[in-house]
Coordinates of C-alpha atoms and ligand atoms in Angstrom, one line a residue:
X1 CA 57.5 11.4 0.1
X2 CA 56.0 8.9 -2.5
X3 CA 52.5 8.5 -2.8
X4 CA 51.6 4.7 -2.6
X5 CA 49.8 3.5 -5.9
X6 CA 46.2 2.1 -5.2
X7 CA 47.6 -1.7 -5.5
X8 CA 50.0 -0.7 -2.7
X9 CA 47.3 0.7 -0.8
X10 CA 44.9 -2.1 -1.1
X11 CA 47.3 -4.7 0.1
X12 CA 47.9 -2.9 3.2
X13 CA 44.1 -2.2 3.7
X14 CA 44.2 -6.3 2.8
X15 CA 46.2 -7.1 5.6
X16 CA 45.0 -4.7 8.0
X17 CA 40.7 -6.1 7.0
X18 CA 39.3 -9.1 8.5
X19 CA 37.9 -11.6 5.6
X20 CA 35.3 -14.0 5.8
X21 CA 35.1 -16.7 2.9
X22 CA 31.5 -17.2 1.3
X23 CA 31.0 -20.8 3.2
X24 CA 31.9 -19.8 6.3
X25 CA 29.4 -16.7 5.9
X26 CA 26.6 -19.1 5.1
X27 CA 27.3 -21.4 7.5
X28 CA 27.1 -18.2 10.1
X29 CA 23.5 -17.2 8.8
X30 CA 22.3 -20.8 9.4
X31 CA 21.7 -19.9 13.3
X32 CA 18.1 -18.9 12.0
X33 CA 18.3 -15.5 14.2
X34 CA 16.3 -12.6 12.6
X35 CA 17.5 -10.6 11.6
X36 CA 20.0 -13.2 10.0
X37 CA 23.6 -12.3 12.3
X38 CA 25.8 -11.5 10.9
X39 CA 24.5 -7.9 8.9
X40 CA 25.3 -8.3 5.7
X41 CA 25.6 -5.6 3.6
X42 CA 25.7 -5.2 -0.3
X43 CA 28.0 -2.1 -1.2
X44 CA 27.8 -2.4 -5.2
X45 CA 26.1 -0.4 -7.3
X46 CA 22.1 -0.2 -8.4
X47 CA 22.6 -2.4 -11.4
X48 CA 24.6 -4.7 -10.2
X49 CA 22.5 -5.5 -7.1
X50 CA 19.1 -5.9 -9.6
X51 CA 21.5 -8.5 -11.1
X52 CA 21.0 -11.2 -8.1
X53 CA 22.4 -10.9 -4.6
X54 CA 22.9 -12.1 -1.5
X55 CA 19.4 -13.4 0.5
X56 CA 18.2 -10.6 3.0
X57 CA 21.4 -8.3 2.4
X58 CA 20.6 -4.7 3.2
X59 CA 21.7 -3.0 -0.4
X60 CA 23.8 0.4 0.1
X61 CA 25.5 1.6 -2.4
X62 CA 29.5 2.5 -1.4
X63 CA 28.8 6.3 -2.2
X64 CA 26.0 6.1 0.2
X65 CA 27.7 4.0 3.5
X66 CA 28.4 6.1 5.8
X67 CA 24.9 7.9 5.4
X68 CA 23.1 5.0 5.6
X69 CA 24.7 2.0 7.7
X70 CA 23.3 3.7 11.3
X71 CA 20.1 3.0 10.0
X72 CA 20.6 -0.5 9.1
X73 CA 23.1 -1.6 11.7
X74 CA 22.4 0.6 14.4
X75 CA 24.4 -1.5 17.4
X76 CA 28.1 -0.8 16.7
X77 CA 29.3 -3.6 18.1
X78 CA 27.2 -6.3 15.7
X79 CA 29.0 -8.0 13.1
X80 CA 28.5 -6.4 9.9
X81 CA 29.9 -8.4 6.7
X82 CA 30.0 -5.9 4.0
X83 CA 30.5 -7.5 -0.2
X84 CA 30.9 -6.4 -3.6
X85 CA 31.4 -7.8 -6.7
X86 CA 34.8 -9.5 -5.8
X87 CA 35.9 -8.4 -2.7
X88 CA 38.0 -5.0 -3.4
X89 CA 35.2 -2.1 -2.7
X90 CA 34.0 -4.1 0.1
X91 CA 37.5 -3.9 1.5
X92 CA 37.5 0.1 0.7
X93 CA 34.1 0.0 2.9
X94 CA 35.1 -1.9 5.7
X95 CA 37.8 0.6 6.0
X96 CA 35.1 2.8 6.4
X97 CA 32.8 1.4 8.7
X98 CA 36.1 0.8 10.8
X99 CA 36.4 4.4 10.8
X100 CA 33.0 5.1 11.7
X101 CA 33.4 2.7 15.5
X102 CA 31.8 -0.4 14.0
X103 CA 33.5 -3.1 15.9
X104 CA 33.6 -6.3 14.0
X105 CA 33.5 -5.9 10.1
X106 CA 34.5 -8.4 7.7
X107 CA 34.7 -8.3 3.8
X108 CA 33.6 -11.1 2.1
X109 CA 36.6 -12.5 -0.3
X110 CA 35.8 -13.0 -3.2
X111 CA 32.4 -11.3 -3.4
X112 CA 29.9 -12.3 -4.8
X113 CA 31.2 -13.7 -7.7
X114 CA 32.6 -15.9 -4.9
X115 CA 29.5 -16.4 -3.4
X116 CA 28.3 -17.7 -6.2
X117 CA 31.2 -20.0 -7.2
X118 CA 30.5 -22.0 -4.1
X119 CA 27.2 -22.9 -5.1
X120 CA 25.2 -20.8 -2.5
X121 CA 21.9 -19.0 -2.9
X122 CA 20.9 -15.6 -4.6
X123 CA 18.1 -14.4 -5.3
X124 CA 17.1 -11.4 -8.0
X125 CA 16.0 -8.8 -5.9
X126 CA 13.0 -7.0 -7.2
X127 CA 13.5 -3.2 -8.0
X128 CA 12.0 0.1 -9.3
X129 CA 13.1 0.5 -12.5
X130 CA 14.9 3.7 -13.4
X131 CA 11.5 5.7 -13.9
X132 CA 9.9 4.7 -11.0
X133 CA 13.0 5.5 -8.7
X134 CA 12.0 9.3 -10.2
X135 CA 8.2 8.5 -10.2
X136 CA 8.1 7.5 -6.7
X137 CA 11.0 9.1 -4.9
X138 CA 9.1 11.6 -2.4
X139 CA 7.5 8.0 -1.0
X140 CA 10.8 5.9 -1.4
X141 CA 12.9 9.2 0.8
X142 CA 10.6 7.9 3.5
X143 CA 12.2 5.8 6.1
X144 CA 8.5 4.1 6.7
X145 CA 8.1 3.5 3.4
X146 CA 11.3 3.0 1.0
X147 CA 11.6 1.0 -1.6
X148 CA 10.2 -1.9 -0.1
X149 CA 7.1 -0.1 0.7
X150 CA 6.9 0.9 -3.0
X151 CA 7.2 -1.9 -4.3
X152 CA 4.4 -3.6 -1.7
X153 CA 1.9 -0.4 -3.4
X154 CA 2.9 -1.5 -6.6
X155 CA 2.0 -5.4 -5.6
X156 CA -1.3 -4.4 -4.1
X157 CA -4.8 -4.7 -5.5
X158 CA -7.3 -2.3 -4.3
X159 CA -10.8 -2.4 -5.3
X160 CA -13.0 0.9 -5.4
X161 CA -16.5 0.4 -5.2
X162 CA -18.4 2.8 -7.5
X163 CA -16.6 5.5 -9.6
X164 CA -18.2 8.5 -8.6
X165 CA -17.8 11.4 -5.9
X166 CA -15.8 8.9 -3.6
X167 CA -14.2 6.6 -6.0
X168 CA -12.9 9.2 -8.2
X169 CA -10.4 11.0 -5.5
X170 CA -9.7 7.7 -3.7
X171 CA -8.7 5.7 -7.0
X172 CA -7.0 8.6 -8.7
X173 CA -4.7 9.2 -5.0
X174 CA -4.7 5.8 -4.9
X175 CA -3.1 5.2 -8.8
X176 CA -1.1 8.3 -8.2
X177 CA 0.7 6.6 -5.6
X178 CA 1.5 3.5 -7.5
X179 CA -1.0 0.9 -6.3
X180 CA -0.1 -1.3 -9.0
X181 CA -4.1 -3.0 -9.7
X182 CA -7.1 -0.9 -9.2
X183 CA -10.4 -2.8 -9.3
X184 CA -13.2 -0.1 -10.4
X185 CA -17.4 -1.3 -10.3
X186 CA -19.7 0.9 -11.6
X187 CA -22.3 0.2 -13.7
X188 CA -23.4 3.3 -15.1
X189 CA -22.1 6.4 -17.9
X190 CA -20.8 10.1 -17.3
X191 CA -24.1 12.5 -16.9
X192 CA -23.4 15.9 -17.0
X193 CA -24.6 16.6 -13.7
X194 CA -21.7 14.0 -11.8
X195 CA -19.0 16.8 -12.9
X196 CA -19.3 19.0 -10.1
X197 CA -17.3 16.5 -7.8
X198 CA -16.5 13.4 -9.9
X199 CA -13.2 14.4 -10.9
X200 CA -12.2 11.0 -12.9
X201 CA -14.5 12.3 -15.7
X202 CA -14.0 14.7 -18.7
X203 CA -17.3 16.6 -20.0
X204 CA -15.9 15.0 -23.4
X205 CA -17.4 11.8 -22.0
X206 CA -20.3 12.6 -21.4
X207 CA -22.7 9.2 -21.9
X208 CA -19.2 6.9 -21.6
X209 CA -19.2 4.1 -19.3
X210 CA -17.8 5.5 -16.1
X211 CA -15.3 2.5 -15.7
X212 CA -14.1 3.6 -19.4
X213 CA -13.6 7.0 -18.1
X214 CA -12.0 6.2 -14.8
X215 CA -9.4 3.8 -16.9
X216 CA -8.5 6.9 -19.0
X217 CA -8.0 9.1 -16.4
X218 CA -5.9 6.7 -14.1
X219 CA -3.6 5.1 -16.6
X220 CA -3.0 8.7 -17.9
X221 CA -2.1 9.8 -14.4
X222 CA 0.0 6.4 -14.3
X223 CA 1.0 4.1 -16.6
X224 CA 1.9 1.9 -14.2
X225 CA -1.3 1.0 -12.8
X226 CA -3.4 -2.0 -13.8
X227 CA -7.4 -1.0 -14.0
X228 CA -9.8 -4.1 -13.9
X229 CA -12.8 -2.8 -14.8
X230 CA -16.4 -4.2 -13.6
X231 CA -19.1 -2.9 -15.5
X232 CA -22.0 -4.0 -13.2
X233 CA -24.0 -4.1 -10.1
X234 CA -22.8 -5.3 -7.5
X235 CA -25.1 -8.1 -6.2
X236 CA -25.3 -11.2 -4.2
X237 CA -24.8 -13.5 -7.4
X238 CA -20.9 -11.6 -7.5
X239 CA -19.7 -10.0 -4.7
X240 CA -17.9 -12.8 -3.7
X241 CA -16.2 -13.3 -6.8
X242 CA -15.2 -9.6 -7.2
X243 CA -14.2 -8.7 -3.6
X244 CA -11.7 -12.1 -4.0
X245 CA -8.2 -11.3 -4.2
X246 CA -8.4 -7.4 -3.7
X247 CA -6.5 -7.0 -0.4
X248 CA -8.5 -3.4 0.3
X249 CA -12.0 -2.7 -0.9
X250 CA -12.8 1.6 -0.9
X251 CA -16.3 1.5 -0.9
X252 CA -17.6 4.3 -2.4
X253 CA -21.7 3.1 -2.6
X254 CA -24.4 5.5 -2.9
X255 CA -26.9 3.2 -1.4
X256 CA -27.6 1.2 1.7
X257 CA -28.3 -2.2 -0.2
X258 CA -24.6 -1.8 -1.2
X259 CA -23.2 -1.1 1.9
X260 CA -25.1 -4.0 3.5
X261 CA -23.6 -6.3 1.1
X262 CA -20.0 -5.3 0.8
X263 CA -19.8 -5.0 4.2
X264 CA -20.9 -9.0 4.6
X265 CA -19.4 -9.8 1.6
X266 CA -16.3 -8.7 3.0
X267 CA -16.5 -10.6 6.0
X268 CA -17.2 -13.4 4.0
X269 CA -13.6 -12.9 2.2
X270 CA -11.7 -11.4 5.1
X271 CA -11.2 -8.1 3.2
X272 CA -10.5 -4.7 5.0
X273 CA -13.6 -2.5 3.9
X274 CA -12.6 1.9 3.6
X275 CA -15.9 3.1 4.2
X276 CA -17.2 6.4 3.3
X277 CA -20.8 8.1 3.2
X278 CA -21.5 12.1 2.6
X279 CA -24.4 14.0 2.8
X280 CA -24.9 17.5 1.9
X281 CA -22.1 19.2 3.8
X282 CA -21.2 15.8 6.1
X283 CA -19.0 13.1 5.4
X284 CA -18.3 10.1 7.4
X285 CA -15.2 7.7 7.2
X286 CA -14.1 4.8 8.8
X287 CA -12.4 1.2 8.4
X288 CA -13.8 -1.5 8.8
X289 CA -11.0 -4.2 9.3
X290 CA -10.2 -7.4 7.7
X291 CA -11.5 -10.6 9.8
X292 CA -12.1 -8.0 12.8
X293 CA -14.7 -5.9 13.8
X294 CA -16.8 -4.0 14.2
X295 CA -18.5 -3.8 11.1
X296 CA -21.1 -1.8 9.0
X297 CA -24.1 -3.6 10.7
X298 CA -22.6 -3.0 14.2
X299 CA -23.3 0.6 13.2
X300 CA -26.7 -0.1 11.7
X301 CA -27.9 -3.7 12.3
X302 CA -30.7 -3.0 9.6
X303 CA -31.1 -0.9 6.3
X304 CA -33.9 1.7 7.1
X305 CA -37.3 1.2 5.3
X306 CA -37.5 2.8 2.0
X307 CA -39.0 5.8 2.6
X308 CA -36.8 7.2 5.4
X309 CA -33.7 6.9 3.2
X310 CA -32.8 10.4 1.3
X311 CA -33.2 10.2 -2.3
X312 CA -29.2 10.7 -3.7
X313 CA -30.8 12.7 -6.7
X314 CA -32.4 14.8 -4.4
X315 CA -30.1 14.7 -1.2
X316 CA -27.7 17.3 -3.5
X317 CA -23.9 17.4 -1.8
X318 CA -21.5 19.8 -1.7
X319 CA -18.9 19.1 -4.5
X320 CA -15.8 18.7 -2.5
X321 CA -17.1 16.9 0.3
X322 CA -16.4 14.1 -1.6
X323 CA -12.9 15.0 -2.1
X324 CA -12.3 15.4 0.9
X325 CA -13.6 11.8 2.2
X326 CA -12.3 9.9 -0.5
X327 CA -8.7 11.1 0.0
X328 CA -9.0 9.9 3.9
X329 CA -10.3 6.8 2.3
X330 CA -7.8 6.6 -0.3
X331 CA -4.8 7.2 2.7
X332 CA -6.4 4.5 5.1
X333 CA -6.0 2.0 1.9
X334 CA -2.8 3.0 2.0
X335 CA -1.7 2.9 5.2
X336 CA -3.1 -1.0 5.5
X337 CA -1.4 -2.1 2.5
X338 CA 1.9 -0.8 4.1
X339 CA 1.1 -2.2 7.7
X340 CA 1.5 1.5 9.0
X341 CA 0.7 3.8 12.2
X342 CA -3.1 3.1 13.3
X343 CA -6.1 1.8 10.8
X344 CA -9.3 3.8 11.6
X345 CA -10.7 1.3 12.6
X346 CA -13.6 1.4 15.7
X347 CA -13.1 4.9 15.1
X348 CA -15.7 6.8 12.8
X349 CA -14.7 10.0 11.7
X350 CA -17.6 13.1 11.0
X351 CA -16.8 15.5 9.0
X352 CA -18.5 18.9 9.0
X353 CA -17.9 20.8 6.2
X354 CA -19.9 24.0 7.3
X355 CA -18.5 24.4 10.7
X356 CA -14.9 22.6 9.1
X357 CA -14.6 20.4 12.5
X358 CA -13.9 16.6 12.8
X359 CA -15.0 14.5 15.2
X360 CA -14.4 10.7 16.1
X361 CA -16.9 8.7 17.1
X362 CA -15.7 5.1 19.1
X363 CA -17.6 2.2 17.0
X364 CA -18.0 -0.8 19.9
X365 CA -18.8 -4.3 18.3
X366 CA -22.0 -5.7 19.0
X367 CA -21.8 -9.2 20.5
X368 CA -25.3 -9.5 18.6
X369 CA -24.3 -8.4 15.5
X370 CA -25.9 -10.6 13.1
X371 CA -22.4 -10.6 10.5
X372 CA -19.4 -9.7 13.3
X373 CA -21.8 -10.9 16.3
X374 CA -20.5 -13.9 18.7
X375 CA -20.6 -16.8 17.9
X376 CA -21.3 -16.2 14.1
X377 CA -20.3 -18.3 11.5
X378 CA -18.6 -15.8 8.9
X379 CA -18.7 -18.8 5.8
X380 CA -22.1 -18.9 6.1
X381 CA -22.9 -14.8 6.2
X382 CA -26.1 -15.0 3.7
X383 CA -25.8 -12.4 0.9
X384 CA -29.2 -10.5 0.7
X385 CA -29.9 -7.9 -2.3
X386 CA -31.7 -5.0 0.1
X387 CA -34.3 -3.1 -2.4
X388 CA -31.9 -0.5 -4.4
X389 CA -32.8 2.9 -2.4
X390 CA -31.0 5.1 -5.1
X391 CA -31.2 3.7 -8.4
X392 CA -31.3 6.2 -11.1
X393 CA -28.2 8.3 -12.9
X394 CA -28.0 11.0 -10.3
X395 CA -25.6 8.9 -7.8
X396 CA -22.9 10.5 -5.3
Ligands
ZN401 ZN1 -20.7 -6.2 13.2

């Protein structure tokens, strides 16, 4: 018996593999079906595929076929075109799909290098690069998320209102994740007395501007992360500017006045709002969704006078409460940069740390709600700077 050599065994496979020549394959994805019909599918390696391939061609690897086509072309029976670099491996893997009852394979001859010969489009396909794949690859092994979803977190700008008990879980989950910008406001320095719960901060900075600290601590988390810092108060004069461009806004605020005006700011922009409030041993969390409602003043139409509003300095709040509320906020930003499962929104969550129980509260819009309401004008929301309730260093 002679063992055929592997140019012996090729030309059989040859003969024995439908082929599809790169014009004709073009002229078959013109039918404007989505998903484009036929399937095509890119069976070269990492490297090559970061090079430039084939518009909306599913890229896996040969080594990895037969794990991964059923997710990609589930229906047997669809056409599946499969290419390489210049039509040999593709061959290989059609033998393989063959093998596995898909129906109608093709190989495209020539490849890509064919592909490209006849003038048609590629495109450069945007990747993780080696250190990422590493960095990232218990979000990546997630069918929901995958590459693609990576690469949406690393595309996303998320903007954490305040850099204290809240904003120090939420932006540090949120940078640990890869959410390529994170906006931080926050006026104020490290005091001694936020490092029972702000976790961004180091007693080493003591007296440093919080947004300086928080920069530290996230880019030394991640390098890959972007921090814009705003060293201010937020006010009517620049909310507007600041929320722009952000696609998720955590607001972290200690204070009412804050609240109010992100929350119509927001509305102004068409921004998603993460919203988060603790007290002592309670936390509250909910989402407050971009162009929808309800919103913040749904839940309280008005800020309450002065004097009824706890003092932060004095309120006093467990240290992990925050924690705790910032990483549901921090997962909620998450889950609406990727598009995934259900936003909390119209749902408000209580947390009670003491008795450790959740509840969920259903938030209804008001039709009179004076920023979400009917029949309001959202360009013309007025921006009003309430009386700061909790000014001072002691801030939550
Ligand atoms: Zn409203």
């Amino acid at each position: 018996m002679t063992v055929p050599t592997f140019d012996a065994l090729l030309r059989d496979l040859r003969g024995a593999t439908r082929e599809i020549d790169a014009t004709t394959l073009a002229h078959e994805r013109q039918s404007g079906a989505t998903p484009a019909v036929p399937a095509v599918i890119d069976v070269r390696e990492a490297d090559e595929h970061a090079q430039g391939a084939i518009p909306d061609a599913v890229h896996i690897p040969r080594g990895f076929l037969e794990l991964r086509i059923e997710r990609a072309v589930p229906d047997r029976a669809a056409p599946v075109v499969v290419y390489c670099a210049s039509g040999t491996r593709s061959v290989l893997a059609a033998r393989s799909l063959a093998e596995l009852g898909y129906a109608d394979v093709r190989s495209l001859a020539g490849g890509f290098t064919g592909w490209k010969r006849a003038g048609l489009p590629w495109e450069q396909p945007r990747a993780l690069r080696p250190d990422q794949e590493t960095r990232y690859s218990r979000h990546t092994l997630i069918p929901e998320i995958g590459v693609a979803g990576q690469l949406k977190l690393l595309g996303a700008k998320v903007l954490c209102i305040g850099a204290g008990g809240l904003g120090s879980p939420s932006s540090m989950y949120l940078a640990a994740a890869g959410v390529g910008t994170i906006g931080v406001v926050d006026d104020d320095v490290v005091d001694a007395s936020n490092l029972q719960r702000q976790i961004l901060h180091a007693t080493e900075r003591v007296g440093t501007p919080k947004v300086e600290s928080a920069e530290q601590t996230i880019r030394g988390l991640n390098p890959d992360v972007k921090v814009e810092k705003h060293r201010l108060r937020i006010d009517s004069s620049n909310a507007l500017e600041i929320l722009r461009g952000y696609h998720v806004v955590v607001d972290g605020a200690d204070n009412f006045a804050t609240r109010y005006l992100i929350n119509d700011a927001a509305l102004r922009v068409g921004v998603p709002v993460v919203h988060a409030s603790i007290f002592r041993f309670e936390g509250q969390v909910t989402v407050f969704p971009a162009g929808g409602s309800p919103c913040y003043r749904c839940l309280y139409p008005q800020p309450p006078p002065a004097e009824e509003a706890p003092s932060c300095a004095e309120a006093g709040v467990l240290g992990v409460l925050p924690g705790i509320m910032g990483v549901l906020q921090a997962t909620e930003a998450i889950k609406l940069v990727l598009g995934l499962g259900e936003p909390l929104a119209g749902r408000l969550i209580v947390y009670d740390a003491l008795k450790t129980r959740f509840r969920e509260l259903k938030l209804r819009r008001d039709p009179k709600c004076p920023t979400c309401g009917d029949g309001v004008d959202r360009a013309a929301i007025p921006l009003i700077d309430y009386e700061q309730f909790c000014a001072g260093p002691a801030r939550h």
